[in-house]
Amino acid sequence: MKKFSFKGGIHIHGSAAKKALTTNSQIIIPKDPEYLYLPLNQQLGKPSVPVVEVGDQVKAGQLLAIKDGGFSANIHSPISGVIEHIDFFINEPTGQLSKSIVIKNDFSNQEVEYISRSTEDAMKLTAKNIVDIMEESGLVGLGGATFPTPIKYLGDKKCSAVILNGIECEPYNTADYAIMKNHCKEVIRGLKYMLIASGAPKGYICIEDNKMDVYETFRQTLSGDTDIQVALFKEKYPQGAEKQLVSALLNQEVTYGGLPIDIGVIVNNVGTAKALCDAVELGKPLTHHYLTITGNVKSPSNYYVPIGILFKDLIDDEDFDKNNVLLAGGLMMGKTMYTEMTPVTKGINAIILLEDLPKVGPELQCVRCSSCIDNCPAFLSPTNLAQLVKNNKYDTLNEYGIVACIECGTCSYVCPSHIPLLDYIRHGKLELRRR
Ligand code: SF4
Ligand code: SF4
């Protein structure tokens, strides 16, 4: 059986045990809270612009904020209630403060009238119809990148394939696995709508070999379907990174600063395909999504939650009290949060609580072992990048390809001298953005 892989990368110690915490959990739907906090910049690009005012009564599914130009996304209400604030500053999972719309739940569960259609009718929609639905429903990349989805389908470059990313290589995360296990047919139909939207003749669903059960389910469900192929990948980190995925599957490289469409492909996450299926067939905008809550907690599980729910409304007080580290996103690429008053946004697919981060010693001298270079999936020299940042030589960082860093953390993970290479690189990127 052919298994795809990429050059570089690592095997994360104990990954199987970390995933096993939630692999077989039921999907929990929590009680709706009294308040939801919806940041206006939860997508890559410009913040959305509110179309409601304080005091307005809203229904679930109602548009709250409209996209500001092409590179932005609509935001809809997950509940019915009253708008209490539209300029409330809250700490986002990215670590930034963001203006948010605050809704007080009235618990009447009133919904807007969704326009649903049968699968048969949906398959007759045009490319434009489907891109319009992506725009209206506020669809963004749900793998964490939050790139507004319609933009990928709007250019005039020819698309030869749509690749669905079901790799989920972060060691604790299993929300995508839960989506694939419980919603295989919706994911496939979502991909079919993406094929219509892109005009591509071929679709791929990419799954790592640590999820053989869902690989088999997809293979059996798609037997006889010549348009879509299920592709199996060797477990390796960061196999789910977009450029590494394309390189492994098609043996083609997306250049520094380029996009997959430059070589004729579009990559979307399996969660995005499921959300598109809901938008096309049920008429439902993106108001809820899946995430894993795990680590040192009483009941690690996967959840289906309203966007805007606070971490504090999802996690037991005791679990907070016994842990010192709160991570949003993932162990490797996530960010540590200092407060549980942080809302779930469209891009957050895991909340992890740990007593402590994996032990790292004090930073030592670089021993020039080249491990960071050998394992960097972007073929960079992390040690050189870190040295440049330490010596304030920011002008030279671009020559060393800093923009190609996907912030996977592999270099920091393998460094025997405990040099926080990724921290230096992130600092360098921030400094370049400030200039
Ligand atoms: S330099 Fe960037 S891409 Fe390379 S290993 Fe480090 S974090 Fe990953
Ligand atoms: S892994 Fe660490 S010690 Fe080895 S070359 Fe890179 S920075 Fe230096």
Short mmCIF file of C-alpha atoms and ligand atoms in Angstrom, two decimals:
data_model
loop_
_atom_site.label_atom_id
_atom_site.label_comp_id
_atom_site.label_asym_id
_atom_site.label_seq_id
_atom_site.Cartn_x
_atom_site.Cartn_y
_atom_site.Cartn_z
CA MET A 1 0.00 0.00 0.00
CA LYS A 2 1.53 3.30 -1.07
CA LYS A 3 2.10 5.81 1.72
CA PHE A 4 3.01 9.41 0.94
CA SER A 5 5.52 11.44 2.95
CA PHE A 6 7.69 14.58 2.77
CA LYS A 7 11.33 15.38 3.39
CA GLY A 8 12.27 16.53 6.91
CA GLY A 9 9.92 16.55 9.88
CA ILE A 10 9.89 14.50 13.08
CA HIS A 11 8.08 11.80 15.02
CA ILE A 12 6.71 13.29 18.20
CA HIS A 13 7.35 11.23 21.31
CA GLY A 14 4.13 9.84 22.84
CA SER A 15 1.88 11.16 20.10
CA ALA A 16 -0.26 7.98 19.98
CA ALA A 17 -0.98 8.13 23.72
CA LYS A 18 -1.84 11.82 23.52
CA LYS A 19 -4.31 11.25 20.67
CA ALA A 20 -5.75 8.19 22.45
CA LEU A 21 -7.08 10.46 25.22
CA THR A 22 -9.90 11.58 22.91
CA THR A 23 -9.94 9.23 19.91
CA ASN A 24 -12.92 7.22 21.13
CA SER A 25 -14.75 9.98 22.96
CA GLN A 26 -18.31 10.94 22.07
CA ILE A 27 -18.82 14.38 20.58
CA ILE A 28 -20.13 16.53 23.41
CA ILE A 29 -22.53 19.40 22.73
CA PRO A 30 -22.26 21.74 25.74
CA LYS A 31 -25.11 23.75 27.24
CA ASP A 32 -25.35 27.16 25.55
CA PRO A 33 -23.85 29.82 27.84
CA GLU A 34 -25.43 33.10 28.90
CA TYR A 35 -22.97 35.16 26.81
CA LEU A 36 -21.08 34.68 23.56
CA TYR A 37 -18.12 36.87 22.51
CA LEU A 38 -17.53 37.03 18.76
CA PRO A 39 -14.26 38.74 17.78
CA LEU A 40 -14.46 40.73 14.53
CA ASN A 41 -11.06 39.60 13.27
CA GLN A 42 -11.31 35.85 13.60
CA GLN A 43 -10.24 35.37 9.99
CA LEU A 44 -7.05 36.13 8.14
CA GLY A 45 -7.45 39.56 6.51
CA LYS A 46 -9.57 42.55 7.46
CA PRO A 47 -11.90 42.54 10.50
CA SER A 48 -15.61 42.16 9.72
CA VAL A 49 -17.89 45.20 10.01
CA PRO A 50 -20.86 44.99 12.42
CA VAL A 51 -24.34 45.30 10.87
CA VAL A 52 -26.16 45.18 14.22
CA GLU A 53 -26.43 47.70 17.01
CA VAL A 54 -26.47 47.49 20.77
CA GLY A 55 -29.97 46.49 21.91
CA ASP A 56 -30.87 44.63 18.70
CA GLN A 57 -32.68 41.32 19.09
CA VAL A 58 -31.03 38.65 16.93
CA LYS A 59 -31.85 35.10 15.94
CA ALA A 60 -29.50 32.16 15.52
CA GLY A 61 -28.03 32.21 12.02
CA GLN A 62 -28.51 35.98 11.60
CA LEU A 63 -25.70 38.04 10.03
CA LEU A 64 -23.92 40.08 12.72
CA ALA A 65 -20.93 41.44 10.83
CA ILE A 66 -20.22 41.63 7.12
CA LYS A 67 -16.90 40.98 5.43
CA ASP A 68 -14.82 44.06 4.69
CA GLY A 69 -13.75 43.54 1.08
CA GLY A 70 -12.56 40.28 -0.43
CA PHE A 71 -10.06 39.31 2.24
CA SER A 72 -12.45 39.03 5.17
CA ALA A 73 -15.49 36.95 6.22
CA ASN A 74 -19.07 37.31 7.43
CA ILE A 75 -19.90 36.46 11.05
CA HIS A 76 -23.30 35.05 12.10
CA SER A 77 -24.97 34.58 15.44
CA PRO A 78 -24.91 31.04 16.88
CA ILE A 79 -27.77 31.82 19.31
CA SER A 80 -30.81 34.04 19.74
CA GLY A 81 -30.51 36.96 22.10
CA VAL A 82 -29.75 40.64 22.51
CA ILE A 83 -26.62 42.51 21.40
CA GLU A 84 -25.02 43.92 24.56
CA HIS A 85 -21.78 45.34 23.06
CA ILE A 86 -20.25 45.70 19.63
CA ASP A 87 -16.86 47.11 20.62
CA PHE A 88 -15.93 44.97 23.60
CA PHE A 89 -12.20 44.17 23.70
CA ILE A 90 -11.41 40.56 24.42
CA ASN A 91 -8.28 38.42 24.35
CA GLU A 92 -8.34 36.23 21.26
CA PRO A 93 -6.71 32.79 21.02
CA THR A 94 -4.03 34.41 18.84
CA GLY A 95 -3.00 36.40 21.92
CA GLN A 96 -4.25 39.70 20.43
CA LEU A 97 -6.93 41.95 21.83
CA SER A 98 -9.84 42.16 19.44
CA LYS A 99 -13.10 44.11 19.21
CA SER A 100 -15.99 41.72 19.70
CA ILE A 101 -19.75 41.54 19.47
CA VAL A 102 -21.24 40.35 22.75
CA ILE A 103 -24.63 38.58 22.69
CA LYS A 104 -26.73 37.85 25.75
CA ASN A 105 -28.58 34.58 25.22
CA ASP A 106 -32.38 34.77 25.62
CA PHE A 107 -32.59 30.95 25.48
CA SER A 108 -35.62 31.15 23.14
CA ASN A 109 -33.66 29.30 20.41
CA GLN A 110 -35.24 31.30 17.59
CA GLU A 111 -33.57 30.71 14.26
CA VAL A 112 -33.63 32.52 10.93
CA GLU A 113 -35.32 30.58 8.16
CA TYR A 114 -32.60 28.49 6.57
CA ILE A 115 -32.92 27.76 2.83
CA SER A 116 -32.22 24.05 2.49
CA ARG A 117 -31.95 21.98 -0.73
CA SER A 118 -31.69 18.30 -1.54
CA THR A 119 -28.31 16.79 -2.43
CA GLU A 120 -29.64 16.22 -5.94
CA ASP A 121 -30.49 19.92 -6.36
CA ALA A 122 -27.24 20.98 -4.71
CA MET A 123 -25.20 18.98 -7.23
CA LYS A 124 -26.80 21.06 -10.02
CA LEU A 125 -25.53 24.37 -8.58
CA THR A 126 -23.00 26.34 -10.62
CA ALA A 127 -19.49 27.24 -9.49
CA LYS A 128 -20.64 30.81 -8.84
CA ASN A 129 -23.62 29.61 -6.75
CA ILE A 130 -21.27 27.63 -4.51
CA VAL A 131 -18.68 30.41 -4.14
CA ASP A 132 -21.55 32.77 -3.23
CA ILE A 133 -22.66 30.30 -0.54
CA MET A 134 -19.08 30.13 0.79
CA GLU A 135 -19.04 33.94 1.04
CA GLU A 136 -22.49 34.31 2.58
CA SER A 137 -21.90 31.59 5.17
CA GLY A 138 -18.62 33.14 6.40
CA LEU A 139 -16.56 30.09 5.52
CA VAL A 140 -12.87 30.18 6.43
CA GLY A 141 -10.19 27.49 6.63
CA LEU A 142 -11.05 25.47 9.74
CA GLY A 143 -7.67 23.76 10.00
CA GLY A 144 -6.47 26.77 11.95
CA ALA A 145 -5.33 29.09 9.16
CA THR A 146 -8.72 30.90 8.84
CA PHE A 147 -7.94 31.91 5.24
CA PRO A 148 -11.30 33.07 3.78
CA THR A 149 -12.36 30.03 1.72
CA PRO A 150 -14.03 31.75 -1.29
CA ILE A 151 -10.79 33.56 -2.19
CA LYS A 152 -9.22 30.22 -3.09
CA TYR A 153 -11.98 29.69 -5.67
CA LEU A 154 -12.22 33.18 -7.15
CA GLY A 155 -9.00 33.59 -9.12
CA ASP A 156 -8.65 32.89 -12.82
CA LYS A 157 -5.90 30.28 -12.42
CA LYS A 158 -6.86 26.82 -13.64
CA CYS A 159 -7.35 24.27 -10.87
CA SER A 160 -6.56 20.62 -11.54
CA ALA A 161 -7.23 19.18 -8.07
CA VAL A 162 -8.79 19.94 -4.69
CA ILE A 163 -6.97 18.34 -1.78
CA LEU A 164 -8.80 17.74 1.50
CA ASN A 165 -6.49 17.80 4.48
CA GLY A 166 -7.48 15.19 7.08
CA ILE A 167 -3.94 14.68 8.38
CA GLU A 168 -4.25 16.36 11.81
CA CYS A 169 -0.61 15.85 12.84
CA GLU A 170 -0.74 17.88 16.08
CA PRO A 171 -0.18 15.26 18.80
CA TYR A 172 -3.21 15.93 21.02
CA ASN A 173 -5.78 16.99 18.38
CA THR A 174 -8.52 14.61 17.20
CA ALA A 175 -11.38 16.94 16.19
CA ASP A 176 -10.79 16.34 12.46
CA TYR A 177 -10.68 12.61 13.16
CA ALA A 178 -14.08 12.94 14.89
CA ILE A 179 -15.50 14.83 11.90
CA MET A 180 -14.22 12.18 9.46
CA LYS A 181 -15.46 9.32 11.64
CA ASN A 182 -18.94 10.75 12.21
CA HIS A 183 -19.56 12.70 8.99
CA CYS A 184 -17.77 10.81 6.21
CA LYS A 185 -20.57 11.34 3.68
CA GLU A 186 -20.92 15.07 4.39
CA VAL A 187 -17.15 15.53 4.02
CA ILE A 188 -17.27 13.76 0.65
CA ARG A 189 -20.24 15.85 -0.52
CA GLY A 190 -18.46 19.01 0.69
CA LEU A 191 -15.49 18.00 -1.48
CA LYS A 192 -17.82 17.45 -4.45
CA TYR A 193 -19.14 21.01 -4.03
CA MET A 194 -15.53 22.23 -3.91
CA LEU A 195 -14.86 20.39 -7.17
CA ILE A 196 -17.83 22.14 -8.77
CA ALA A 197 -16.65 25.52 -7.41
CA SER A 198 -13.09 25.04 -8.69
CA GLY A 199 -13.80 23.23 -11.95
CA ALA A 200 -11.15 20.68 -10.93
CA PRO A 201 -11.62 17.15 -12.27
CA LYS A 202 -9.91 15.43 -9.33
CA GLY A 203 -10.25 15.44 -5.53
CA TYR A 204 -8.04 13.85 -2.86
CA ILE A 205 -8.79 13.08 0.77
CA CYS A 206 -5.53 12.83 2.73
CA ILE A 207 -5.38 10.72 5.89
CA GLU A 208 -2.42 9.66 8.08
CA ASP A 209 -1.79 6.00 8.81
CA ASN A 210 -2.63 6.51 12.50
CA LYS A 211 -6.32 6.74 11.43
CA MET A 212 -6.69 3.52 9.47
CA ASP A 213 -10.35 3.08 10.50
CA VAL A 214 -11.44 6.33 8.84
CA TYR A 215 -9.14 5.66 5.88
CA GLU A 216 -10.99 2.35 5.31
CA THR A 217 -14.40 3.98 5.78
CA PHE A 218 -13.63 6.63 3.16
CA ARG A 219 -12.14 4.04 0.79
CA GLN A 220 -15.22 1.82 1.02
CA THR A 221 -17.65 4.73 0.75
CA LEU A 222 -15.83 5.98 -2.35
CA SER A 223 -15.34 2.62 -4.05
CA GLY A 224 -16.30 3.07 -7.71
CA ASP A 225 -15.91 6.87 -7.53
CA THR A 226 -13.23 7.81 -10.05
CA ASP A 227 -13.20 11.55 -9.25
CA ILE A 228 -12.00 11.24 -5.66
CA GLN A 229 -9.00 9.32 -4.35
CA VAL A 230 -8.24 8.59 -0.71
CA ALA A 231 -4.51 9.00 -0.10
CA LEU A 232 -2.67 7.45 2.84
CA PHE A 233 0.26 9.26 4.49
CA LYS A 234 2.97 8.11 6.90
CA GLU A 235 2.56 9.59 10.36
CA LYS A 236 5.03 12.43 10.64
CA TYR A 237 5.00 15.99 11.95
CA PRO A 238 4.16 18.47 10.30
CA GLN A 239 2.58 16.37 7.53
CA GLY A 240 -0.60 18.48 7.73
CA ALA A 241 1.17 21.72 6.78
CA GLU A 242 -0.18 22.77 3.38
CA LYS A 243 3.08 22.92 1.44
CA GLN A 244 4.36 19.66 2.92
CA LEU A 245 1.07 17.96 2.06
CA VAL A 246 1.17 19.10 -1.57
CA SER A 247 4.85 18.18 -1.89
CA ALA A 248 4.24 14.68 -0.50
CA LEU A 249 1.14 13.96 -2.57
CA LEU A 250 2.02 15.47 -5.94
CA ASN A 251 5.81 15.76 -5.73
CA GLN A 252 5.49 19.42 -6.64
CA GLU A 253 6.73 22.36 -4.58
CA VAL A 254 4.79 25.50 -3.71
CA THR A 255 7.37 28.30 -3.75
CA TYR A 256 8.21 30.65 -0.83
CA GLY A 257 5.38 33.14 -0.48
CA GLY A 258 3.35 31.28 -3.13
CA LEU A 259 -0.02 29.55 -2.87
CA PRO A 260 -1.01 26.00 -3.92
CA ILE A 261 -3.15 27.47 -6.74
CA ASP A 262 0.11 28.65 -8.35
CA ILE A 263 0.66 24.99 -9.23
CA GLY A 264 -3.03 24.37 -9.92
CA VAL A 265 -4.28 22.94 -6.62
CA ILE A 266 -6.52 24.10 -3.76
CA VAL A 267 -6.12 22.70 -0.26
CA ASN A 268 -8.96 22.73 2.29
CA ASN A 269 -9.47 21.11 5.65
CA VAL A 270 -11.99 18.26 6.15
CA GLY A 271 -13.87 20.45 8.67
CA THR A 272 -14.24 23.13 6.00
CA ALA A 273 -15.72 20.53 3.63
CA LYS A 274 -18.26 19.48 6.28
CA ALA A 275 -19.15 23.14 6.97
CA LEU A 276 -19.58 23.76 3.23
CA CYS A 277 -21.90 20.75 2.96
CA ASP A 278 -24.02 22.19 5.81
CA ALA A 279 -24.09 25.61 4.14
CA VAL A 280 -25.06 24.23 0.71
CA GLU A 281 -27.64 21.62 1.80
CA LEU A 282 -29.02 22.97 5.08
CA GLY A 283 -28.48 26.67 4.34
CA LYS A 284 -26.62 27.03 7.66
CA PRO A 285 -23.85 29.58 8.02
CA LEU A 286 -20.70 28.82 10.01
CA THR A 287 -21.80 29.33 13.63
CA HIS A 288 -20.46 26.21 15.35
CA HIS A 289 -17.43 24.04 15.05
CA TYR A 290 -15.54 21.06 16.40
CA LEU A 291 -12.65 21.13 18.83
CA THR A 292 -10.72 18.85 21.16
CA ILE A 293 -10.47 19.62 24.88
CA THR A 294 -7.77 17.47 26.38
CA GLY A 295 -4.56 17.09 28.38
CA ASN A 296 -4.63 16.89 32.15
CA VAL A 297 -8.44 17.13 32.43
CA LYS A 298 -11.04 14.83 33.97
CA SER A 299 -12.89 14.00 30.75
CA PRO A 300 -10.88 14.66 27.59
CA SER A 301 -13.33 14.77 24.65
CA ASN A 302 -14.26 16.26 21.34
CA TYR A 303 -16.88 18.99 21.37
CA TYR A 304 -19.22 20.73 18.94
CA VAL A 305 -19.47 24.29 20.24
CA PRO A 306 -20.95 27.67 19.32
CA ILE A 307 -18.29 30.08 18.07
CA GLY A 308 -17.81 32.74 20.73
CA ILE A 309 -18.17 30.49 23.77
CA LEU A 310 -15.54 31.27 26.42
CA PHE A 311 -12.95 28.66 27.40
CA LYS A 312 -14.18 29.10 30.97
CA ASP A 313 -17.65 27.87 29.92
CA LEU A 314 -16.16 24.69 28.49
CA ILE A 315 -13.71 23.64 31.18
CA ASP A 316 -14.28 22.51 34.71
CA ASP A 317 -12.94 24.86 37.44
CA GLU A 318 -11.07 21.95 39.01
CA ASP A 319 -9.27 21.28 35.73
CA PHE A 320 -8.19 24.91 35.57
CA ASP A 321 -7.02 24.88 39.18
CA LYS A 322 -4.79 21.84 38.83
CA ASN A 323 -2.99 23.02 35.67
CA ASN A 324 -0.56 25.84 34.94
CA VAL A 325 -0.57 25.81 31.17
CA LEU A 326 -3.53 26.62 28.91
CA LEU A 327 -2.80 26.08 25.23
CA ALA A 328 -5.05 27.13 22.34
CA GLY A 329 -4.63 25.34 19.00
CA GLY A 330 -2.19 22.51 19.63
CA LEU A 331 0.91 21.45 21.52
CA MET A 332 3.32 22.28 18.69
CA MET A 333 1.80 25.26 16.90
CA GLY A 334 -0.64 26.53 19.52
CA LYS A 335 -0.26 29.55 21.76
CA THR A 336 -0.21 29.66 25.56
CA MET A 337 -3.09 31.67 26.95
CA TYR A 338 -2.99 33.63 30.19
CA THR A 339 -6.74 33.74 30.69
CA GLU A 340 -9.69 31.43 30.33
CA MET A 341 -11.80 34.50 29.39
CA THR A 342 -10.88 33.72 25.79
CA PRO A 343 -13.55 32.88 23.22
CA VAL A 344 -13.46 29.96 20.81
CA THR A 345 -12.99 31.43 17.33
CA LYS A 346 -13.36 29.82 13.89
CA GLY A 347 -9.68 28.86 13.86
CA ILE A 348 -9.40 27.11 17.22
CA ASN A 349 -9.50 23.33 17.05
CA ALA A 350 -8.04 22.36 20.42
CA ILE A 351 -7.77 23.54 24.01
CA ILE A 352 -5.08 21.72 25.99
CA LEU A 353 -4.45 21.94 29.72
CA LEU A 354 -1.12 20.76 31.12
CA GLU A 355 0.57 20.90 34.49
CA ASP A 356 3.64 22.20 32.73
CA LEU A 357 5.07 22.48 29.24
CA PRO A 358 7.41 19.63 28.27
CA LYS A 359 10.61 20.25 30.25
CA VAL A 360 13.25 22.30 28.53
CA GLY A 361 16.59 23.10 30.14
CA PRO A 362 18.35 26.45 30.09
CA GLU A 363 19.40 27.68 26.67
CA LEU A 364 22.93 26.47 25.85
CA GLN A 365 25.40 27.23 23.06
CA CYS A 366 24.63 25.89 19.60
CA VAL A 367 26.74 22.76 19.14
CA ARG A 368 26.37 22.90 15.35
CA CYS A 369 24.77 19.46 15.23
CA SER A 370 22.56 20.51 12.26
CA SER A 371 19.48 18.70 13.63
CA CYS A 372 17.33 21.80 13.20
CA ILE A 373 18.42 22.12 9.56
CA ASP A 374 18.07 18.41 8.78
CA ASN A 375 14.50 18.29 10.13
CA CYS A 376 13.14 21.64 9.00
CA PRO A 377 10.33 20.82 6.54
CA ALA A 378 10.76 24.24 4.89
CA PHE A 379 14.46 23.58 4.23
CA LEU A 380 15.57 26.59 6.26
CA SER A 381 18.52 27.06 8.60
CA PRO A 382 16.79 27.81 11.90
CA THR A 383 20.10 28.20 13.74
CA ASN A 384 21.17 30.97 11.36
CA LEU A 385 17.78 32.68 11.59
CA ALA A 386 17.96 32.64 15.41
CA GLN A 387 21.51 34.02 15.36
CA LEU A 388 20.45 36.87 13.08
CA VAL A 389 17.59 37.76 15.41
CA LYS A 390 19.84 37.59 18.49
CA ASN A 391 22.29 39.96 16.78
CA ASN A 392 19.51 42.34 15.64
CA LYS A 393 20.39 41.72 11.99
CA TYR A 394 16.77 41.88 10.90
CA ASP A 395 17.56 43.17 7.41
CA THR A 396 19.25 39.88 6.52
CA LEU A 397 16.36 37.63 7.66
CA ASN A 398 14.61 37.72 4.30
CA GLU A 399 17.74 36.52 2.53
CA TYR A 400 17.55 33.45 4.77
CA GLY A 401 13.93 32.84 3.76
CA ILE A 402 12.23 33.62 7.09
CA VAL A 403 8.84 34.05 5.35
CA ALA A 404 8.91 30.36 4.41
CA CYS A 405 8.90 29.32 8.08
CA ILE A 406 5.55 27.64 8.81
CA GLU A 407 6.11 27.97 12.60
CA CYS A 408 5.83 24.23 13.12
CA GLY A 409 8.24 24.20 16.08
CA THR A 410 10.18 21.20 14.79
CA CYS A 411 13.53 23.01 15.15
CA SER A 412 12.93 23.89 18.82
CA TYR A 413 11.75 20.32 19.47
CA VAL A 414 14.93 18.69 18.15
CA CYS A 415 17.52 21.16 19.41
CA PRO A 416 19.75 19.43 22.02
CA SER A 417 20.87 22.83 23.32
CA HIS A 418 17.27 23.82 24.21
CA ILE A 419 17.46 26.92 22.05
CA PRO A 420 13.90 28.26 21.58
CA LEU A 421 14.49 28.65 17.87
CA LEU A 422 10.85 29.19 16.95
CA ASP A 423 10.51 31.96 19.56
CA TYR A 424 13.46 33.79 17.99
CA ILE A 425 12.01 33.28 14.51
CA ARG A 426 8.55 34.54 15.54
CA HIS A 427 10.22 37.57 17.13
CA GLY A 428 12.13 38.19 13.90
CA LYS A 429 8.94 37.99 11.82
CA LEU A 430 7.17 40.41 14.17
CA GLU A 431 10.07 42.85 13.97
CA LEU A 432 10.02 42.70 10.16
CA ARG A 433 6.26 43.39 10.13
CA ARG A 434 6.79 46.43 12.40
CA ARG A 435 9.35 48.00 10.02
S1 SF4 B 1 12.37 27.11 10.93
FE1 SF4 B 1 10.14 27.21 10.90
S2 SF4 B 1 9.52 25.67 9.41
FE2 SF4 B 1 11.64 25.21 9.97
S3 SF4 B 1 11.48 23.75 11.66
FE3 SF4 B 1 11.62 25.77 12.58
S4 SF4 B 1 9.52 26.39 12.90
FE4 SF4 B 1 9.44 24.68 11.41
S1 SF4 B 2 19.67 21.91 16.59
FE1 SF4 B 2 20.32 23.43 18.07
S2 SF4 B 2 22.42 22.87 18.54
FE2 SF4 B 2 21.91 21.81 16.65
S3 SF4 B 2 22.54 23.23 14.99
FE3 SF4 B 2 20.41 23.69 15.42
S4 SF4 B 2 20.51 25.33 16.93
FE4 SF4 B 2 22.51 24.40 16.90
#
